[in-house]
Amino acid sequence: LSDTFTQFALPLVKKLGMPVIFCNSLVVADDGMITGYTLRQQNGKFRAVQAFASIGFKTIAAGDSFNDLAMLNEADAGFLFRAPPHIAADNPAIPAFAAYGELLGAITSVLNRRG
């Protein structure tokens, strides 16, 4: 899941063989200027986690910013990753990690507890 925009994600998605990705869209004028944006859905990451749970999936989420907090709190396990210090300090109940290995270890620990 990403809050990015289709226009930014598409080059990477093409290189990955066109997996499914749900993004927001930029509004681009005929002269190429970005004039706005269209959200696919308000609070889309949070709603996606809710939707996955509604069909029986367990979720692990990682994010780095204020806009990720609802998703992280809704997930079965949520982690801050390379978040600004004030976001980690304001949300001490969400484990925060700065290195990929630390995050991977936390995810692995969650998966091992589930069996």
mmCIF file of N, CA and C in Angstrom:
data_model
loop_
_atom_site.group_PDB
_atom_site.id
_atom_site.type_symbol
_atom_site.label_atom_id
_atom_site.label_comp_id
_atom_site.label_asym_id
_atom_site.label_seq_id
_atom_site.Cartn_x
_atom_site.Cartn_y
_atom_site.Cartn_z
ATOM 1 N N LEU A 1 0.851 -1.172 0.000
ATOM 2 C CA LEU A 1 0.000 0.000 0.000
ATOM 3 C C LEU A 1 0.890 1.226 0.000
ATOM 4 N N SER A 2 0.443 2.238 -0.650
ATOM 5 C CA SER A 2 1.245 3.443 -0.703
ATOM 6 C C SER A 2 0.360 4.669 -0.842
ATOM 7 N N ASP A 3 0.819 5.766 -0.274
ATOM 8 C CA ASP A 3 0.155 7.048 -0.472
ATOM 9 C C ASP A 3 0.758 7.790 -1.655
ATOM 10 N N THR A 4 1.616 7.130 -2.389
ATOM 11 C CA THR A 4 2.250 7.800 -3.508
ATOM 12 C C THR A 4 1.241 8.017 -4.628
ATOM 13 N N PHE A 5 1.722 8.539 -5.713
ATOM 14 C CA PHE A 5 0.871 8.838 -6.851
ATOM 15 C C PHE A 5 1.218 7.909 -8.007
ATOM 16 N N THR A 6 0.214 7.546 -8.766
ATOM 17 C CA THR A 6 0.401 6.650 -9.902
ATOM 18 C C THR A 6 1.553 7.108 -10.781
ATOM 19 N N GLN A 7 1.638 8.389 -11.025
ATOM 20 C CA GLN A 7 2.666 8.921 -11.910
ATOM 21 C C GLN A 7 4.074 8.650 -11.376
ATOM 22 N N PHE A 8 4.243 8.596 -10.072
ATOM 23 C CA PHE A 8 5.555 8.293 -9.488
ATOM 24 C C PHE A 8 5.813 6.786 -9.435
ATOM 25 N N ALA A 9 4.792 6.013 -9.159
ATOM 26 C CA ALA A 9 4.947 4.576 -8.953
ATOM 27 C C ALA A 9 5.050 3.784 -10.249
ATOM 28 N N LEU A 10 4.429 4.261 -11.306
ATOM 29 C CA LEU A 10 4.330 3.476 -12.533
ATOM 30 C C LEU A 10 5.669 3.011 -13.093
ATOM 31 N N PRO A 11 6.722 3.832 -13.139
ATOM 32 C CA PRO A 11 7.991 3.323 -13.671
ATOM 33 C C PRO A 11 8.522 2.114 -12.886
ATOM 34 N N LEU A 12 8.431 2.160 -11.566
ATOM 35 C CA LEU A 12 8.883 1.023 -10.748
ATOM 36 C C LEU A 12 7.969 -0.179 -10.937
ATOM 37 N N VAL A 13 6.681 0.060 -10.941
ATOM 38 C CA VAL A 13 5.716 -1.031 -11.098
ATOM 39 C C VAL A 13 5.926 -1.752 -12.430
ATOM 40 N N LYS A 14 6.217 -1.007 -13.484
ATOM 41 C CA LYS A 14 6.498 -1.613 -14.788
ATOM 42 C C LYS A 14 7.712 -2.534 -14.696
ATOM 43 N N LYS A 15 8.769 -2.069 -14.000
ATOM 44 C CA LYS A 15 9.977 -2.886 -13.855
ATOM 45 C C LYS A 15 9.722 -4.149 -13.050
ATOM 46 N N LEU A 16 8.720 -4.113 -12.180
ATOM 47 C CA LEU A 16 8.382 -5.270 -11.342
ATOM 48 C C LEU A 16 7.381 -6.200 -12.012
ATOM 49 N N GLY A 17 7.031 -5.926 -13.265
ATOM 50 C CA GLY A 17 6.109 -6.801 -13.986
ATOM 51 C C GLY A 17 4.645 -6.449 -13.779
ATOM 52 N N MET A 18 4.362 -5.241 -13.376
ATOM 53 C CA MET A 18 3.004 -4.721 -13.213
ATOM 54 C C MET A 18 2.189 -5.403 -12.110
ATOM 55 N N PRO A 19 2.748 -5.518 -10.898
ATOM 56 C CA PRO A 19 1.919 -6.015 -9.793
ATOM 57 C C PRO A 19 0.840 -4.985 -9.467
ATOM 58 N N VAL A 20 -0.142 -5.416 -8.736
ATOM 59 C CA VAL A 20 -1.226 -4.508 -8.352
ATOM 60 C C VAL A 20 -0.701 -3.494 -7.346
ATOM 61 N N ILE A 21 -1.004 -2.249 -7.578
ATOM 62 C CA ILE A 21 -0.695 -1.189 -6.624
ATOM 63 C C ILE A 21 -1.830 -0.182 -6.695
ATOM 64 N N PHE A 22 -2.270 0.241 -5.550
ATOM 65 C CA PHE A 22 -3.350 1.213 -5.468
ATOM 66 C C PHE A 22 -2.744 2.540 -5.021
ATOM 67 N N CYS A 23 -2.830 3.537 -5.870
ATOM 68 C CA CYS A 23 -2.208 4.829 -5.602
ATOM 69 C C CYS A 23 -3.215 5.954 -5.785
ATOM 70 N N ASN A 24 -2.795 7.109 -5.344
ATOM 71 C CA ASN A 24 -3.521 8.336 -5.622
ATOM 72 C C ASN A 24 -3.079 8.835 -6.995
ATOM 73 N N SER A 25 -3.715 9.885 -7.485
ATOM 74 C CA SER A 25 -3.373 10.422 -8.805
ATOM 75 C C SER A 25 -3.129 11.919 -8.726
ATOM 76 N N LEU A 26 -2.139 12.362 -9.470
ATOM 77 C CA LEU A 26 -1.908 13.787 -9.616
ATOM 78 C C LEU A 26 -2.811 14.325 -10.721
ATOM 79 N N VAL A 27 -3.249 15.538 -10.565
ATOM 80 C CA VAL A 27 -3.985 16.232 -11.622
ATOM 81 C C VAL A 27 -2.956 17.080 -12.361
ATOM 82 N N VAL A 28 -2.778 16.794 -13.643
ATOM 83 C CA VAL A 28 -1.757 17.458 -14.439
ATOM 84 C C VAL A 28 -2.440 18.228 -15.569
ATOM 85 N N ALA A 29 -2.147 19.498 -15.664
ATOM 86 C CA ALA A 29 -2.721 20.345 -16.709
ATOM 87 C C ALA A 29 -2.076 20.019 -18.054
ATOM 88 N N ASP A 30 -2.683 20.498 -19.120
ATOM 89 C CA ASP A 30 -2.164 20.262 -20.475
ATOM 90 C C ASP A 30 -0.740 20.759 -20.652
ATOM 91 N N ASP A 31 -0.351 21.786 -19.882
ATOM 92 C CA ASP A 31 1.010 22.308 -19.989
ATOM 93 C C ASP A 31 2.012 21.528 -19.143
ATOM 94 N N GLY A 32 1.549 20.428 -18.488
ATOM 95 C CA GLY A 32 2.431 19.594 -17.677
ATOM 96 C C GLY A 32 2.554 20.014 -16.230
ATOM 97 N N MET A 33 1.934 21.098 -15.849
ATOM 98 C CA MET A 33 1.992 21.572 -14.464
ATOM 99 C C MET A 33 1.045 20.753 -13.590
ATOM 100 N N ILE A 34 1.512 20.394 -12.413
ATOM 101 C CA ILE A 34 0.665 19.702 -11.443
ATOM 102 C C ILE A 34 -0.242 20.740 -10.813
ATOM 103 N N THR A 35 -1.531 20.511 -10.917
ATOM 104 C CA THR A 35 -2.500 21.490 -10.414
ATOM 105 C C THR A 35 -3.292 20.978 -9.220
ATOM 106 N N GLY A 36 -3.097 19.721 -8.859
ATOM 107 C CA GLY A 36 -3.820 19.170 -7.722
ATOM 108 C C GLY A 36 -3.595 17.680 -7.614
ATOM 109 N N TYR A 37 -4.436 17.042 -6.838
ATOM 110 C CA TYR A 37 -4.348 15.595 -6.676
ATOM 111 C C TYR A 37 -5.733 15.037 -6.371
ATOM 112 N N THR A 38 -5.886 13.748 -6.640
ATOM 113 C CA THR A 38 -7.125 13.048 -6.342
ATOM 114 C C THR A 38 -6.776 11.852 -5.471
ATOM 115 N N LEU A 39 -7.350 11.809 -4.274
ATOM 116 C CA LEU A 39 -7.134 10.657 -3.407
ATOM 117 C C LEU A 39 -8.002 9.515 -3.890
ATOM 118 N N ARG A 40 -7.423 8.338 -3.909
ATOM 119 C CA ARG A 40 -8.180 7.146 -4.282
ATOM 120 C C ARG A 40 -9.292 6.924 -3.259
ATOM 121 N N GLN A 41 -8.956 7.176 -2.003
ATOM 122 C CA GLN A 41 -9.896 7.012 -0.898
ATOM 123 C C GLN A 41 -9.326 7.756 0.302
ATOM 124 N N GLN A 42 -10.171 8.424 1.064
ATOM 125 C CA GLN A 42 -9.712 9.061 2.301
ATOM 126 C C GLN A 42 -9.175 7.988 3.240
ATOM 127 N N ASN A 43 -8.023 8.238 3.832
ATOM 128 C CA ASN A 43 -7.407 7.325 4.800
ATOM 129 C C ASN A 43 -7.323 5.907 4.234
ATOM 130 N N GLY A 44 -6.828 5.802 3.022
ATOM 131 C CA GLY A 44 -6.819 4.534 2.291
ATOM 132 C C GLY A 44 -6.054 3.408 2.950
ATOM 133 N N LYS A 45 -4.915 3.704 3.571
ATOM 134 C CA LYS A 45 -4.141 2.635 4.212
ATOM 135 C C LYS A 45 -4.910 2.038 5.383
ATOM 136 N N PHE A 46 -5.508 2.883 6.187
ATOM 137 C CA PHE A 46 -6.319 2.431 7.319
ATOM 138 C C PHE A 46 -7.479 1.572 6.818
ATOM 139 N N ARG A 47 -8.159 2.040 5.807
ATOM 140 C CA ARG A 47 -9.310 1.299 5.270
ATOM 141 C C ARG A 47 -8.890 -0.024 4.642
ATOM 142 N N ALA A 48 -7.716 -0.054 4.032
ATOM 143 C CA ALA A 48 -7.222 -1.306 3.459
ATOM 144 C C ALA A 48 -6.957 -2.333 4.556
ATOM 145 N N VAL A 49 -6.341 -1.904 5.649
ATOM 146 C CA VAL A 49 -6.097 -2.824 6.768
ATOM 147 C C VAL A 49 -7.431 -3.340 7.313
ATOM 148 N N GLN A 50 -8.403 -2.464 7.444
ATOM 149 C CA GLN A 50 -9.735 -2.898 7.884
ATOM 150 C C GLN A 50 -10.324 -3.916 6.907
ATOM 151 N N ALA A 51 -10.189 -3.670 5.620
ATOM 152 C CA ALA A 51 -10.740 -4.574 4.613
ATOM 153 C C ALA A 51 -10.059 -5.938 4.666
ATOM 154 N N PHE A 52 -8.735 -5.945 4.800
ATOM 155 C CA PHE A 52 -8.031 -7.223 4.913
ATOM 156 C C PHE A 52 -8.513 -7.996 6.141
ATOM 157 N N ALA A 53 -8.675 -7.308 7.253
ATOM 158 C CA ALA A 53 -9.156 -7.960 8.476
ATOM 159 C C ALA A 53 -10.566 -8.508 8.277
ATOM 160 N N SER A 54 -11.389 -7.798 7.526
ATOM 161 C CA SER A 54 -12.779 -8.230 7.343
ATOM 162 C C SER A 54 -12.886 -9.537 6.557
ATOM 163 N N ILE A 55 -11.829 -9.889 5.831
ATOM 164 C CA ILE A 55 -11.850 -11.160 5.101
ATOM 165 C C ILE A 55 -10.869 -12.169 5.707
ATOM 166 N N GLY A 56 -10.485 -11.920 6.955
ATOM 167 C CA GLY A 56 -9.730 -12.905 7.715
ATOM 168 C C GLY A 56 -8.219 -12.808 7.667
ATOM 169 N N PHE A 57 -7.671 -11.789 7.041
ATOM 170 C CA PHE A 57 -6.219 -11.646 7.005
ATOM 171 C C PHE A 57 -5.716 -10.994 8.281
ATOM 172 N N LYS A 58 -4.541 -11.399 8.721
ATOM 173 C CA LYS A 58 -3.801 -10.712 9.774
ATOM 174 C C LYS A 58 -2.846 -9.753 9.071
ATOM 175 N N THR A 59 -2.627 -8.611 9.668
ATOM 176 C CA THR A 59 -1.827 -7.598 8.987
ATOM 177 C C THR A 59 -0.642 -7.130 9.825
ATOM 178 N N ILE A 60 0.446 -6.879 9.129
ATOM 179 C CA ILE A 60 1.628 -6.241 9.689
ATOM 180 C C ILE A 60 1.864 -5.006 8.834
ATOM 181 N N ALA A 61 2.038 -3.868 9.473
ATOM 182 C CA ALA A 61 2.205 -2.620 8.727
ATOM 183 C C ALA A 61 3.407 -1.856 9.248
ATOM 184 N N ALA A 62 4.057 -1.157 8.341
ATOM 185 C CA ALA A 62 5.163 -0.273 8.709
ATOM 186 C C ALA A 62 4.952 1.059 8.005
ATOM 187 N N GLY A 63 5.287 2.111 8.702
ATOM 188 C CA GLY A 63 5.146 3.438 8.127
ATOM 189 C C GLY A 63 6.076 4.403 8.813
ATOM 190 N N ASP A 64 6.155 5.605 8.257
ATOM 191 C CA ASP A 64 7.141 6.553 8.765
ATOM 192 C C ASP A 64 6.573 7.912 9.142
ATOM 193 N N SER A 65 5.282 8.095 9.012
ATOM 194 C CA SER A 65 4.784 9.446 9.159
ATOM 195 C C SER A 65 3.420 9.494 9.837
ATOM 196 N N PHE A 66 2.999 10.711 10.118
ATOM 197 C CA PHE A 66 1.713 10.951 10.763
ATOM 198 C C PHE A 66 0.573 10.284 10.004
ATOM 199 N N ASN A 67 0.636 10.337 8.654
ATOM 200 C CA ASN A 67 -0.449 9.765 7.858
ATOM 201 C C ASN A 67 -0.514 8.244 7.942
ATOM 202 N N ASP A 68 0.465 7.607 8.557
ATOM 203 C CA ASP A 68 0.469 6.156 8.709
ATOM 204 C C ASP A 68 -0.064 5.687 10.064
ATOM 205 N N LEU A 69 -0.252 6.588 11.002
ATOM 206 C CA LEU A 69 -0.573 6.194 12.378
ATOM 207 C C LEU A 69 -1.874 5.412 12.490
ATOM 208 N N ALA A 70 -2.915 5.821 11.784
ATOM 209 C CA ALA A 70 -4.185 5.091 11.857
ATOM 210 C C ALA A 70 -4.001 3.662 11.364
ATOM 211 N N MET A 71 -3.266 3.484 10.268
ATOM 212 C CA MET A 71 -2.999 2.158 9.734
ATOM 213 C C MET A 71 -2.202 1.327 10.737
ATOM 214 N N LEU A 72 -1.163 1.914 11.315
ATOM 215 C CA LEU A 72 -0.305 1.184 12.248
ATOM 216 C C LEU A 72 -1.080 0.745 13.485
ATOM 217 N N ASN A 73 -1.960 1.594 13.953
ATOM 218 C CA ASN A 73 -2.760 1.240 15.127
ATOM 219 C C ASN A 73 -3.838 0.224 14.815
ATOM 220 N N GLU A 74 -4.306 0.183 13.578
ATOM 221 C CA GLU A 74 -5.355 -0.765 13.173
ATOM 222 C C GLU A 74 -4.789 -2.145 12.869
ATOM 223 N N ALA A 75 -3.547 -2.205 12.410
ATOM 224 C CA ALA A 75 -2.923 -3.480 12.034
ATOM 225 C C ALA A 75 -2.746 -4.375 13.257
ATOM 226 N N ASP A 76 -2.643 -5.658 13.007
ATOM 227 C CA ASP A 76 -2.367 -6.599 14.098
ATOM 228 C C ASP A 76 -1.003 -6.303 14.710
ATOM 229 N N ALA A 77 -0.062 -5.873 13.890
ATOM 230 C CA ALA A 77 1.249 -5.420 14.366
ATOM 231 C C ALA A 77 1.650 -4.233 13.510
ATOM 232 N N GLY A 78 1.968 -3.136 14.156
ATOM 233 C CA GLY A 78 2.365 -1.941 13.434
ATOM 234 C C GLY A 78 3.696 -1.427 13.934
ATOM 235 N N PHE A 79 4.521 -0.950 13.005
ATOM 236 C CA PHE A 79 5.854 -0.477 13.336
ATOM 237 C C PHE A 79 6.138 0.848 12.640
ATOM 238 N N LEU A 80 6.790 1.742 13.353
ATOM 239 C CA LEU A 80 7.331 2.935 12.731
ATOM 240 C C LEU A 80 8.703 2.581 12.175
ATOM 241 N N PHE A 81 8.988 3.043 10.970
ATOM 242 C CA PHE A 81 10.285 2.774 10.367
ATOM 243 C C PHE A 81 10.871 4.075 9.838
ATOM 244 N N ARG A 82 12.003 4.445 10.406
ATOM 245 C CA ARG A 82 12.698 5.681 10.044
ATOM 246 C C ARG A 82 11.774 6.892 10.139
ATOM 247 N N ALA A 83 10.984 6.900 11.181
ATOM 248 C CA ALA A 83 10.072 8.017 11.425
ATOM 249 C C ALA A 83 10.830 9.191 12.022
ATOM 250 N N PRO A 84 10.369 10.397 11.785
ATOM 251 C CA PRO A 84 10.972 11.548 12.459
ATOM 252 C C PRO A 84 10.896 11.360 13.978
ATOM 253 N N PRO A 85 11.893 11.823 14.702
ATOM 254 C CA PRO A 85 11.938 11.601 16.155
ATOM 255 C C PRO A 85 10.674 12.057 16.891
ATOM 256 N N HIS A 86 10.071 13.162 16.482
ATOM 257 C CA HIS A 86 8.882 13.640 17.195
ATOM 258 C C HIS A 86 7.688 12.703 17.010
ATOM 259 N N ILE A 87 7.589 12.032 15.875
ATOM 260 C CA ILE A 87 6.485 11.095 15.671
ATOM 261 C C ILE A 87 6.682 9.864 16.549
ATOM 262 N N ALA A 88 7.896 9.350 16.599
ATOM 263 C CA ALA A 88 8.178 8.202 17.471
ATOM 264 C C ALA A 88 7.962 8.581 18.934
ATOM 265 N N ALA A 89 8.394 9.753 19.335
ATOM 266 C CA ALA A 89 8.236 10.186 20.727
ATOM 267 C C ALA A 89 6.770 10.376 21.095
ATOM 268 N N ASP A 90 5.976 10.865 20.163
ATOM 269 C CA ASP A 90 4.549 11.094 20.426
ATOM 270 C C ASP A 90 3.714 9.822 20.372
ATOM 271 N N ASN A 91 4.310 8.712 19.914
ATOM 272 C CA ASN A 91 3.581 7.450 19.762
ATOM 273 C C ASN A 91 4.389 6.287 20.338
ATOM 274 N N PRO A 92 4.671 6.331 21.639
ATOM 275 C CA PRO A 92 5.552 5.327 22.234
ATOM 276 C C PRO A 92 4.992 3.901 22.211
ATOM 277 N N ALA A 93 3.702 3.740 22.011
ATOM 278 C CA ALA A 93 3.114 2.395 21.966
ATOM 279 C C ALA A 93 3.421 1.675 20.648
ATOM 280 N N ILE A 94 3.897 2.418 19.659
ATOM 281 C CA ILE A 94 4.236 1.806 18.372
ATOM 282 C C ILE A 94 5.749 1.619 18.333
ATOM 283 N N PRO A 95 6.222 0.380 18.244
ATOM 284 C CA PRO A 95 7.666 0.157 18.177
ATOM 285 C C PRO A 95 8.272 0.893 16.984
ATOM 286 N N ALA A 96 9.423 1.506 17.210
ATOM 287 C CA ALA A 96 10.085 2.294 16.173
ATOM 288 C C ALA A 96 11.465 1.721 15.883
ATOM 289 N N PHE A 97 11.793 1.661 14.603
ATOM 290 C CA PHE A 97 13.073 1.113 14.169
ATOM 291 C C PHE A 97 13.708 2.036 13.142
ATOM 292 N N ALA A 98 15.044 2.025 13.117
ATOM 293 C CA ALA A 98 15.777 2.867 12.182
ATOM 294 C C ALA A 98 16.521 2.062 11.121
ATOM 295 N N ALA A 99 16.726 0.778 11.359
ATOM 296 C CA ALA A 99 17.489 -0.057 10.424
ATOM 297 C C ALA A 99 16.612 -1.182 9.886
ATOM 298 N N TYR A 100 16.852 -1.541 8.632
ATOM 299 C CA TYR A 100 16.071 -2.615 8.005
ATOM 300 C C TYR A 100 16.148 -3.911 8.803
ATOM 301 N N GLY A 101 17.327 -4.246 9.285
ATOM 302 C CA GLY A 101 17.491 -5.481 10.052
ATOM 303 C C GLY A 101 16.636 -5.502 11.305
ATOM 304 N N GLU A 102 16.529 -4.360 11.973
ATOM 305 C CA GLU A 102 15.682 -4.272 13.171
ATOM 306 C C GLU A 102 14.215 -4.490 12.815
ATOM 307 N N LEU A 103 13.770 -3.844 11.743
ATOM 308 C CA LEU A 103 12.379 -3.998 11.311
ATOM 309 C C LEU A 103 12.105 -5.442 10.905
ATOM 310 N N LEU A 104 13.007 -6.031 10.147
ATOM 311 C CA LEU A 104 12.848 -7.425 9.740
ATOM 312 C C LEU A 104 12.786 -8.340 10.960
ATOM 313 N N GLY A 105 13.617 -8.078 11.947
ATOM 314 C CA GLY A 105 13.584 -8.877 13.173
ATOM 315 C C GLY A 105 12.245 -8.769 13.883
ATOM 316 N N ALA A 106 11.672 -7.580 13.935
ATOM 317 C CA ALA A 106 10.367 -7.389 14.576
ATOM 318 C C ALA A 106 9.271 -8.115 13.801
ATOM 319 N N ILE A 107 9.316 -8.016 12.478
ATOM 320 C CA ILE A 107 8.318 -8.709 11.653
ATOM 321 C C ILE A 107 8.461 -10.213 11.819
ATOM 322 N N THR A 108 9.699 -10.698 11.787
ATOM 323 C CA THR A 108 9.945 -12.132 11.956
ATOM 324 C C THR A 108 9.450 -12.613 13.305
ATOM 325 N N SER A 109 9.655 -11.821 14.336
ATOM 326 C CA SER A 109 9.187 -12.179 15.674
ATOM 327 C C SER A 109 7.659 -12.317 15.700
ATOM 328 N N VAL A 110 6.975 -11.394 15.065
ATOM 329 C CA VAL A 110 5.505 -11.464 14.999
ATOM 330 C C VAL A 110 5.076 -12.728 14.268
ATOM 331 N N LEU A 111 5.717 -12.998 13.147
ATOM 332 C CA LEU A 111 5.348 -14.187 12.354
ATOM 333 C C LEU A 111 5.640 -15.472 13.126
ATOM 334 N N ASN A 112 6.743 -15.523 13.852
ATOM 335 C CA ASN A 112 7.086 -16.718 14.631
ATOM 336 C C ASN A 112 6.099 -16.945 15.779
ATOM 337 N N ARG A 113 5.568 -15.888 16.363
ATOM 338 C CA ARG A 113 4.565 -16.041 17.432
ATOM 339 C C ARG A 113 3.268 -16.621 16.904
ATOM 340 N N ARG A 114 2.992 -16.378 15.649
ATOM 341 C CA ARG A 114 1.742 -16.877 15.051
ATOM 342 C C ARG A 114 1.845 -18.342 14.653
ATOM 343 N N GLY A 115 3.074 -18.830 14.520
ATOM 344 C CA GLY A 115 3.270 -20.222 14.161
ATOM 345 C C GLY A 115 3.032 -20.426 12.760
#
